PDB file of C-alpha atoms in Angstrom:
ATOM      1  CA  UNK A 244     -23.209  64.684 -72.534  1.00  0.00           C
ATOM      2  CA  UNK A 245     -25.451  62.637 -69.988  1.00  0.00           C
ATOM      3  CA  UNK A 246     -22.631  61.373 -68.348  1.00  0.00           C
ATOM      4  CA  UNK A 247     -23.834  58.028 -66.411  1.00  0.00           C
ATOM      5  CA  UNK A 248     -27.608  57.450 -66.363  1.00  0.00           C
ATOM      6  CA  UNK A 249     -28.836  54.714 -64.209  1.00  0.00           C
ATOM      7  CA  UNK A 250     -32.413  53.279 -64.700  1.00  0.00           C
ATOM      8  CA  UNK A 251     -34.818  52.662 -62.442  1.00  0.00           C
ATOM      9  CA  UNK A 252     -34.459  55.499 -59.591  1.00  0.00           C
ATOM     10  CA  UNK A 253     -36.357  53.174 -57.390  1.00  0.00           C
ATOM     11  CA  UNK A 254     -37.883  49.914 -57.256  1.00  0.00           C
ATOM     12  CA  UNK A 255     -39.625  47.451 -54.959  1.00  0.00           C
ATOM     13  CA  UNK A 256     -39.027  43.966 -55.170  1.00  0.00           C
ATOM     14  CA  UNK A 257     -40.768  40.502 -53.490  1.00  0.00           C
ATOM     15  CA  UNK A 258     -38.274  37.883 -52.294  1.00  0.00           C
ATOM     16  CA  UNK A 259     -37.590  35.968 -55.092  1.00  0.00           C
ATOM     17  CA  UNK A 260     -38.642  38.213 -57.911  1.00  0.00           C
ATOM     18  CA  UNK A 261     -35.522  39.149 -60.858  1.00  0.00           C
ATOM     19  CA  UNK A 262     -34.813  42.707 -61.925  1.00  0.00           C
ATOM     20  CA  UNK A 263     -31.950  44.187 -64.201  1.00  0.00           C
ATOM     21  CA  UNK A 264     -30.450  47.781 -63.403  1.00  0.00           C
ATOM     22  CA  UNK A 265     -29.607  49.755 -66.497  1.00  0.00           C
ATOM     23  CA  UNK A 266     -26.507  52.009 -66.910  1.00  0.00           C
ATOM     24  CA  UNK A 267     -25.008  53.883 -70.055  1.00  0.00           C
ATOM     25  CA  UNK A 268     -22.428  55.934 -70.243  1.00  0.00           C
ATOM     26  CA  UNK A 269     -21.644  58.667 -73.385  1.00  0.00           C
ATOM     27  CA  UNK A 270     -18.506  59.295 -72.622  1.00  0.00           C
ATOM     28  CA  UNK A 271     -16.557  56.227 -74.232  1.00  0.00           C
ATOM     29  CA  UNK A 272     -15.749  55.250 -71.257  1.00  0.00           C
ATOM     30  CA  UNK A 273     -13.583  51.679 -71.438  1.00  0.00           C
ATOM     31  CA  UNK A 274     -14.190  50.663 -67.641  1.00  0.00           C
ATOM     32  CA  UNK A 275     -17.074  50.491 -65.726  1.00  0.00           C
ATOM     33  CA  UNK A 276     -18.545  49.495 -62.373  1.00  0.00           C
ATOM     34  CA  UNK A 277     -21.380  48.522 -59.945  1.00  0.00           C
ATOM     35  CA  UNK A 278     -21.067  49.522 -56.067  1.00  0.00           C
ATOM     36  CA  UNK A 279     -23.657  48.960 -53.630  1.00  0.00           C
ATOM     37  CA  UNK A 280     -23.724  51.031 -50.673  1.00  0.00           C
ATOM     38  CA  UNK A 281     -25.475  49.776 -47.341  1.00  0.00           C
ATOM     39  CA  UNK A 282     -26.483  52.286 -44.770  1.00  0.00           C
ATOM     40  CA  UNK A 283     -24.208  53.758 -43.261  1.00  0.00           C
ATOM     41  CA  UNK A 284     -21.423  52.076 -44.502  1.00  0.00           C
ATOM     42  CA  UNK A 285     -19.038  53.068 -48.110  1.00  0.00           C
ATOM     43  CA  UNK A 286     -19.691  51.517 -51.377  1.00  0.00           C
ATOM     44  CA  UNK A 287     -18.592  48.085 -52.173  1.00  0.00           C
ATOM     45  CA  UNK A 288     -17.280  46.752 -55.766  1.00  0.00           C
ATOM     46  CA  UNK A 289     -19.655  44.175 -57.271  1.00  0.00           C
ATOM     47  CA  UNK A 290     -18.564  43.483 -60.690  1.00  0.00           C
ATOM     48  CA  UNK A 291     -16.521  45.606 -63.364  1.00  0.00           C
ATOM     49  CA  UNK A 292     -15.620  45.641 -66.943  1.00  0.00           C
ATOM     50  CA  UNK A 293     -12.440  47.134 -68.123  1.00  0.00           C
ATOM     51  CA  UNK A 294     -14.260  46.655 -71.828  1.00  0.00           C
ATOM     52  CA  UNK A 295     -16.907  45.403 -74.188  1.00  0.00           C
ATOM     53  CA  UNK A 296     -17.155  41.715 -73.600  1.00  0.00           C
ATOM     54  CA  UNK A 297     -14.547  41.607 -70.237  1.00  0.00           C
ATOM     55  CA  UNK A 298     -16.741  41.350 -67.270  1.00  0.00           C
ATOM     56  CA  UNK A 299     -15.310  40.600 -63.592  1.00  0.00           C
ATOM     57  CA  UNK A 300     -16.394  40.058 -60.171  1.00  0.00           C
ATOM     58  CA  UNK A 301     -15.648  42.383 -57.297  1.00  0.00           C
ATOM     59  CA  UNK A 302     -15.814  42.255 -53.722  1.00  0.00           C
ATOM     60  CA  UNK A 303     -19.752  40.978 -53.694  1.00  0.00           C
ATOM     61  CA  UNK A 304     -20.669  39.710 -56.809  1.00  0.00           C
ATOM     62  CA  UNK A 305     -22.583  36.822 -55.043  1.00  0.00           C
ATOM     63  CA  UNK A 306     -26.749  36.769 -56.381  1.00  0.00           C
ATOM     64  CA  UNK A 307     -25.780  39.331 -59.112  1.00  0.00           C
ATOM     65  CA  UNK A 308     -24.922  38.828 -62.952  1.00  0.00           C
ATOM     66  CA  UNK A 309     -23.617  41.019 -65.669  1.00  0.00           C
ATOM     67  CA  UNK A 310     -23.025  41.590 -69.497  1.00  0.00           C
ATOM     68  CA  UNK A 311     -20.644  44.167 -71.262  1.00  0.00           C
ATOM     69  CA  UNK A 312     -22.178  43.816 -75.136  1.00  0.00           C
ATOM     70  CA  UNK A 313     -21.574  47.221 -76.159  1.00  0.00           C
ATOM     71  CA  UNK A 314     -18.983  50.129 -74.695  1.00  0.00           C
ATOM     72  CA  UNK A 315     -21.896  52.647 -73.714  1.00  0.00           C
ATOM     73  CA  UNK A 316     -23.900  49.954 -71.825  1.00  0.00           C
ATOM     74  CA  UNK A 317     -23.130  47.645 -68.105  1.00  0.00           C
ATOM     75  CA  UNK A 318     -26.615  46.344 -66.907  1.00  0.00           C
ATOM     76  CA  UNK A 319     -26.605  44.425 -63.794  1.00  0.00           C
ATOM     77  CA  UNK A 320     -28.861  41.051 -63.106  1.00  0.00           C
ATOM     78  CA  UNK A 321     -30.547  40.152 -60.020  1.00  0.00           C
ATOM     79  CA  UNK A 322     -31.669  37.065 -59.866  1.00  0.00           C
ATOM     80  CA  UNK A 323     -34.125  35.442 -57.055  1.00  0.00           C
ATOM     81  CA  UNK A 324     -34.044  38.542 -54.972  1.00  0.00           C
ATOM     82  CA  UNK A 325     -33.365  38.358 -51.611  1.00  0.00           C
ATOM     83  CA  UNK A 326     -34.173  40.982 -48.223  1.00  0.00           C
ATOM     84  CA  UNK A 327     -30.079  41.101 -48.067  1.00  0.00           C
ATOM     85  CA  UNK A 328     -30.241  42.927 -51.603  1.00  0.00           C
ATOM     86  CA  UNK A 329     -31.649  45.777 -50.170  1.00  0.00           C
ATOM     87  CA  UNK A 330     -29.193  48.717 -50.953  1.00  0.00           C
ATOM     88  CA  UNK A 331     -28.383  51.670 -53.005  1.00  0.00           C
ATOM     89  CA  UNK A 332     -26.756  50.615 -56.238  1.00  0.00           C
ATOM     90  CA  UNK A 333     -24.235  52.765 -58.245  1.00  0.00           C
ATOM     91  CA  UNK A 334     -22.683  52.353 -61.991  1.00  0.00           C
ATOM     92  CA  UNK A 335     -19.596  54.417 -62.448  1.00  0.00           C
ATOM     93  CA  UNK A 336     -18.043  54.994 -65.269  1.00  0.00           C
ATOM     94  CA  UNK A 337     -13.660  56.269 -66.475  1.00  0.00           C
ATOM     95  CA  UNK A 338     -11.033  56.608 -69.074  1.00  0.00           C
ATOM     96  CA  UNK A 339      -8.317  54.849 -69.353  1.00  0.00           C
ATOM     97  CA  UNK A 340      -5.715  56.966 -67.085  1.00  0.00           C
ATOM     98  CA  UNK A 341      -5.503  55.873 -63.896  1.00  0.00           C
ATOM     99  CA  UNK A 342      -5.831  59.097 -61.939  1.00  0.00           C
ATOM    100  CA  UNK A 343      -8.842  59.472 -64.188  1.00  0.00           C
ATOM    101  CA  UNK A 344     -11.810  60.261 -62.123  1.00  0.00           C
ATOM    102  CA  UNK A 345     -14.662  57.427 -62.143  1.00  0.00           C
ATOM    103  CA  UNK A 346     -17.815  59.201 -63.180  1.00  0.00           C
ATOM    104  CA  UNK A 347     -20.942  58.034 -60.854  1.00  0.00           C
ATOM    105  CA  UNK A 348     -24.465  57.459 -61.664  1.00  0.00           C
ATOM    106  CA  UNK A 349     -27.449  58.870 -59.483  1.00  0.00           C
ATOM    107  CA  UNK A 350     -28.192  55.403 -58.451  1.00  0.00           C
ATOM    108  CA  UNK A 351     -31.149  53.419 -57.708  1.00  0.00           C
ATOM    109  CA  UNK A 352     -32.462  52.526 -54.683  1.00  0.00           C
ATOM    110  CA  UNK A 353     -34.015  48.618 -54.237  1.00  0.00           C
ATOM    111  CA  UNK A 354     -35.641  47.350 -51.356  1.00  0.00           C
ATOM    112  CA  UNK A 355     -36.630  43.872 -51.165  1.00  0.00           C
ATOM    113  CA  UNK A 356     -39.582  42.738 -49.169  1.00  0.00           C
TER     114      UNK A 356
ATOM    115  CA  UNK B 244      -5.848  43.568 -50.136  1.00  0.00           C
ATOM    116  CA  UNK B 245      -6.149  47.244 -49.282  1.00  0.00           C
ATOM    117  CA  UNK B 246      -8.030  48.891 -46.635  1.00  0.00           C
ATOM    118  CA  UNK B 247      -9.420  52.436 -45.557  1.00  0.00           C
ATOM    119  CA  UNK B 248      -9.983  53.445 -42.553  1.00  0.00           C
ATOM    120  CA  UNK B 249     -12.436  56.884 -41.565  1.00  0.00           C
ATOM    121  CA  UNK B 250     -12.188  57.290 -38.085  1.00  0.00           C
ATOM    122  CA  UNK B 251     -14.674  59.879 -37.310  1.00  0.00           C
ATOM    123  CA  UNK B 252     -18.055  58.663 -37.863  1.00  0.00           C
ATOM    124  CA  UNK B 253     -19.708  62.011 -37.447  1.00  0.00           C
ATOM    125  CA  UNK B 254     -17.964  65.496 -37.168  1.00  0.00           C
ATOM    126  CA  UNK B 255     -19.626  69.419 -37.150  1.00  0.00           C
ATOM    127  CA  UNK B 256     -18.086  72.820 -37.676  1.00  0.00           C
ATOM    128  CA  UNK B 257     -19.101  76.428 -37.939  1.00  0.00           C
ATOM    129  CA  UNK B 258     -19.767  77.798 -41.100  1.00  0.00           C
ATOM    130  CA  UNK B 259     -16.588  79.749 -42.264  1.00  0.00           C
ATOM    131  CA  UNK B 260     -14.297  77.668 -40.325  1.00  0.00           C
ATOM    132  CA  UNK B 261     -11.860  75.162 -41.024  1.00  0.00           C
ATOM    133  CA  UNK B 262     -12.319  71.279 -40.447  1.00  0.00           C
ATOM    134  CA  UNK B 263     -10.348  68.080 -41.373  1.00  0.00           C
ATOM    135  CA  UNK B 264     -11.352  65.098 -42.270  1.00  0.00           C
ATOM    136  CA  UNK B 265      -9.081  61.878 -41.081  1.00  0.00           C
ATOM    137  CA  UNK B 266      -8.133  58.549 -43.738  1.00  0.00           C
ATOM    138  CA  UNK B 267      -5.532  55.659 -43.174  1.00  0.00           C
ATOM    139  CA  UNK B 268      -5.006  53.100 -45.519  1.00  0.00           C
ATOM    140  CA  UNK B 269      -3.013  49.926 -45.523  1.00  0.00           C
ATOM    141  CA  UNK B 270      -1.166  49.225 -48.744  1.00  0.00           C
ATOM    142  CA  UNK B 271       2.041  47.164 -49.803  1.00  0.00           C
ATOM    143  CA  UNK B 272       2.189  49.128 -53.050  1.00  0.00           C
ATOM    144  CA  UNK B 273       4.604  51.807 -53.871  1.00  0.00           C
ATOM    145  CA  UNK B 274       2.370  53.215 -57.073  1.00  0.00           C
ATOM    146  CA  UNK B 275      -1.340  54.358 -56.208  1.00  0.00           C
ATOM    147  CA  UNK B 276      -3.907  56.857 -56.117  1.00  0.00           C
ATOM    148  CA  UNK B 277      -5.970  58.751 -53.468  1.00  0.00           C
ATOM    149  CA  UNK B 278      -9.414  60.099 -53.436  1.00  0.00           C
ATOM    150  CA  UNK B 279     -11.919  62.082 -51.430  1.00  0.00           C
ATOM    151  CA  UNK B 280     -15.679  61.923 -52.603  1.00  0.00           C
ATOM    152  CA  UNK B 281     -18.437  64.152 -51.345  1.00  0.00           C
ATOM    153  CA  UNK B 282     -21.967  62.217 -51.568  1.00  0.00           C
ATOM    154  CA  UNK B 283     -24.381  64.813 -50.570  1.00  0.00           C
ATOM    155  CA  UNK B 284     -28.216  64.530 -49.657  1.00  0.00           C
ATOM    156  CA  UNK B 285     -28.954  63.804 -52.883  1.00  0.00           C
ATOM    157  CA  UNK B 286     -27.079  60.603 -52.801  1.00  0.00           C
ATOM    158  CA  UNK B 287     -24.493  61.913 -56.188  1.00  0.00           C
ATOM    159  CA  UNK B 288     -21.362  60.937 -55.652  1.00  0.00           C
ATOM    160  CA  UNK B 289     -18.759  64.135 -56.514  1.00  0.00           C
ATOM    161  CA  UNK B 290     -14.784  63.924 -57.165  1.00  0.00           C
ATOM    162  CA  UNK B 291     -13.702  66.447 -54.259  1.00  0.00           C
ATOM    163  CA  UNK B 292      -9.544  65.844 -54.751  1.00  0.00           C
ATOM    164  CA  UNK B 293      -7.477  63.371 -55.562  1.00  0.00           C
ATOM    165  CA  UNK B 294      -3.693  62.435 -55.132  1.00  0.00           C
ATOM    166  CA  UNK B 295      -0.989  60.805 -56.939  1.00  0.00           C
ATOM    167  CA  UNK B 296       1.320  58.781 -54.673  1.00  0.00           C
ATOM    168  CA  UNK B 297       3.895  59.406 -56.605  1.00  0.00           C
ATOM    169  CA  UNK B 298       3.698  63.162 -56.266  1.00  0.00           C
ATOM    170  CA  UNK B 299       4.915  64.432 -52.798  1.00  0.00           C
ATOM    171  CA  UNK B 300       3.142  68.239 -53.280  1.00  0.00           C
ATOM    172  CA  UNK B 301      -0.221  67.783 -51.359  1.00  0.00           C
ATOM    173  CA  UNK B 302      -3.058  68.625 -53.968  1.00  0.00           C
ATOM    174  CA  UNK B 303      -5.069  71.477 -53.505  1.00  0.00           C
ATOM    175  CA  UNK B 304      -8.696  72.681 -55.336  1.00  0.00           C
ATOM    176  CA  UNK B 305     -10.302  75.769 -54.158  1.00  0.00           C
ATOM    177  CA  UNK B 306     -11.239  75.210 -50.399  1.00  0.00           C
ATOM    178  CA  UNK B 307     -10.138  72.153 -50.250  1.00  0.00           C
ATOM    179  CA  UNK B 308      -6.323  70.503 -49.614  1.00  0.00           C
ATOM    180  CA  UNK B 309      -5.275  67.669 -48.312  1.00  0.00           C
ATOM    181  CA  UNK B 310      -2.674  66.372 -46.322  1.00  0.00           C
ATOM    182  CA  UNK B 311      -0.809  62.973 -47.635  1.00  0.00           C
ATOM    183  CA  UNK B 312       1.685  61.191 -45.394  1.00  0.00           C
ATOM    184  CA  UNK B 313       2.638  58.105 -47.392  1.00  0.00           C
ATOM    185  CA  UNK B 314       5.186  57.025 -44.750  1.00  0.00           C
ATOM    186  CA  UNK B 315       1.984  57.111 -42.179  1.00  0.00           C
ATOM    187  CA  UNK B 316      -0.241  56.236 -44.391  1.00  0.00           C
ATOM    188  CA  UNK B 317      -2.205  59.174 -43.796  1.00  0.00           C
ATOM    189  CA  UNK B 318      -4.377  61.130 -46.194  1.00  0.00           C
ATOM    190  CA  UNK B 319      -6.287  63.667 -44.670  1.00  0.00           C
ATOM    191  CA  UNK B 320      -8.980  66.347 -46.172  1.00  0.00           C
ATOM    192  CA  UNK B 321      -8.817  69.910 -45.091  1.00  0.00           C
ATOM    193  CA  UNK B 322     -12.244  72.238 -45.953  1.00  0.00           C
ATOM    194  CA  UNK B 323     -11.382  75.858 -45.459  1.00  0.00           C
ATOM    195  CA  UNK B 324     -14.116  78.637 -44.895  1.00  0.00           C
ATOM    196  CA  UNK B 325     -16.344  75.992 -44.748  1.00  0.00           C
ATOM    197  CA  UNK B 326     -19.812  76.477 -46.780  1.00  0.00           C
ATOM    198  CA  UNK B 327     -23.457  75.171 -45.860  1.00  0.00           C
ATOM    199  CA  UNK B 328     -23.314  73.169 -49.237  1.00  0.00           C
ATOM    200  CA  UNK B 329     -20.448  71.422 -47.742  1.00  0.00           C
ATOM    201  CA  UNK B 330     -22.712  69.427 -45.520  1.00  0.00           C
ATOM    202  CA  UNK B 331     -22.226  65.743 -46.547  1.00  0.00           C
ATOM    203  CA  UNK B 332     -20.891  62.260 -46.332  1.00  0.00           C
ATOM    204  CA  UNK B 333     -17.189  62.279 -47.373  1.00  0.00           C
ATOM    205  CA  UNK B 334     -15.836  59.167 -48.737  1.00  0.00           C
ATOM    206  CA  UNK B 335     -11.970  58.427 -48.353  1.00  0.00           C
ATOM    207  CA  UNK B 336     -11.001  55.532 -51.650  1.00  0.00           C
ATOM    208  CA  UNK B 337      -8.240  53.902 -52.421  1.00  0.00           C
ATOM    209  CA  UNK B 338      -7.384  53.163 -56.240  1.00  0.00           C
ATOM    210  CA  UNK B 339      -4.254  50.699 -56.977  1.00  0.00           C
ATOM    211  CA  UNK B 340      -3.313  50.125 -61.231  1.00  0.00           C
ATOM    212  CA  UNK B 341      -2.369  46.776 -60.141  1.00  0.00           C
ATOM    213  CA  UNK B 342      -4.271  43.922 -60.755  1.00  0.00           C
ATOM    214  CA  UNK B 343      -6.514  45.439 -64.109  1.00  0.00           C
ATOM    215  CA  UNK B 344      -9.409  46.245 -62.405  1.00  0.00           C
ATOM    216  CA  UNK B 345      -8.475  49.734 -61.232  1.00  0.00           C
ATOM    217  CA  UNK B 346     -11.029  49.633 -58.959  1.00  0.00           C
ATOM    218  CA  UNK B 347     -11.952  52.126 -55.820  1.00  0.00           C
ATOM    219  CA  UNK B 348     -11.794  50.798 -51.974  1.00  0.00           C
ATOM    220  CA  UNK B 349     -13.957  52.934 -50.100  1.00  0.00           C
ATOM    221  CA  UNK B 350     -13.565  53.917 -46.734  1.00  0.00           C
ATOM    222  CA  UNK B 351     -17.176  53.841 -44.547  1.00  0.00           C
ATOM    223  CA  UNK B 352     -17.357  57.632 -44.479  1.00  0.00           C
ATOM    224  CA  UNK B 353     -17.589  60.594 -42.266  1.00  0.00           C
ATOM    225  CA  UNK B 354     -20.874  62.700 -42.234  1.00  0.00           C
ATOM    226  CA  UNK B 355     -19.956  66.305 -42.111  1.00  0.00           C
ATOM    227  CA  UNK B 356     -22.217  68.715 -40.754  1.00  0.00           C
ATOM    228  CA  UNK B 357     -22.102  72.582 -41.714  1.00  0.00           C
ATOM    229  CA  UNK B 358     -23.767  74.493 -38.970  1.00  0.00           C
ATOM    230  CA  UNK B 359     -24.549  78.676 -39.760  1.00  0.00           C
TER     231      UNK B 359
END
């Protein structure tokens, strides 16, 4: 198993510009997530999908889009990027159980200029 | 809405000795789940422990233990013999089942320094 694979590692972006992060998942996974995590500071919820088709918005889903069309896939939309976008973005992945443990990606690192 | 709260920005210890790791959270919920992550240098994010509210034995893997006060509110992370690989942020998160999502509320992290 991959586990969660995440897609670019890095990218550069002008103000304005649109990007989508990819993220899979193997493990059949019925939820998954997108964090971003600012320096220095813990990751915060964006959007989640507890299945294929069910998307939802987190904590800071604000200049960000999603789609859920298939179980293995969650790829995340940025649309007319902005300087505040600059972060580290994570896609986690878990089972159904609660206490199940939520399975990160390595992320991908954006800066916008 | 939940909160968690990592007091210690920064902390350092010896290799082979013992350090702990503080977390308070604010809940109204009865039913929950605790978690400590370890995101090291290379920015993965790693399951370290995790905690059933509902369970009052403190869980234990390997070196690590914790320490859960759900009356206080308290859920702290004990390293034993602590290891050079240890080095890290730690992440504190909060998981309720209510509400669908099932998400995780972070806490901002401590950065844990192993020195030899």
């Amino acid at each position: 198993n991959a586990g969660v694979t995440q897609t670019p590692k890095f990218r550069i972006l002008k103000i304005g510009q649109s990007m989508t992060l990819q993220c899979a998942q193997d493990m059949n996974h019925n939820y998954m997530y997108w964090y971003r995590q600012d320096p220095g500071m813990g990751l915060k919820l964006i959007y989640y999908s507890v299945g294929a088709g069910i998307t939802d918005k987190g904590e800071v889903p604000n200049g960000y889009n999603v789609s859920r069309s298939t179980t293995e896939d969650f790829p995340l939309r940025l649309e007319l990027a902005a300087p505040s976008q600059t972060s580290v973005y994570f896609c986690a992945s878990r089972g159904l159980a609660p206490n199940n443990e939520q399975f990160f990606g390595p992320g991908t690192r954006l800066t916008v200029l | 809405a939940q909160t968690v709260t990592q007091s210690q920005p920064e902390m350092s210890v010896q290799e082979a000795e013992t350090v702990t790791l503080s977390c308070t959270y604010d809940t109204s919920e009865n039913n929950y789940y605790l978690f400590w992550y370890k995101q090291p240098p290379s920015r993965q994010m790693i399951l370290v422990i995790r905690q059933e509210a509902y369970k009052q034995q403190n869980a234990t893997e390997n070196r690590f233990s914790v320490n859960f006060q759900k009356a206080a509110k308290s859920f702290s992370l004990k390293i034993s013999d602590s290891q050079l690989g240890d080095t890290a942020m730690y992440f504190c998160a909060f998981m309720s089942p209510q509400g669908g999502s099932e998400k995780l509320v972070f806490g901002k992290g401590t950065k844990l320094t192993v020195n030899p």
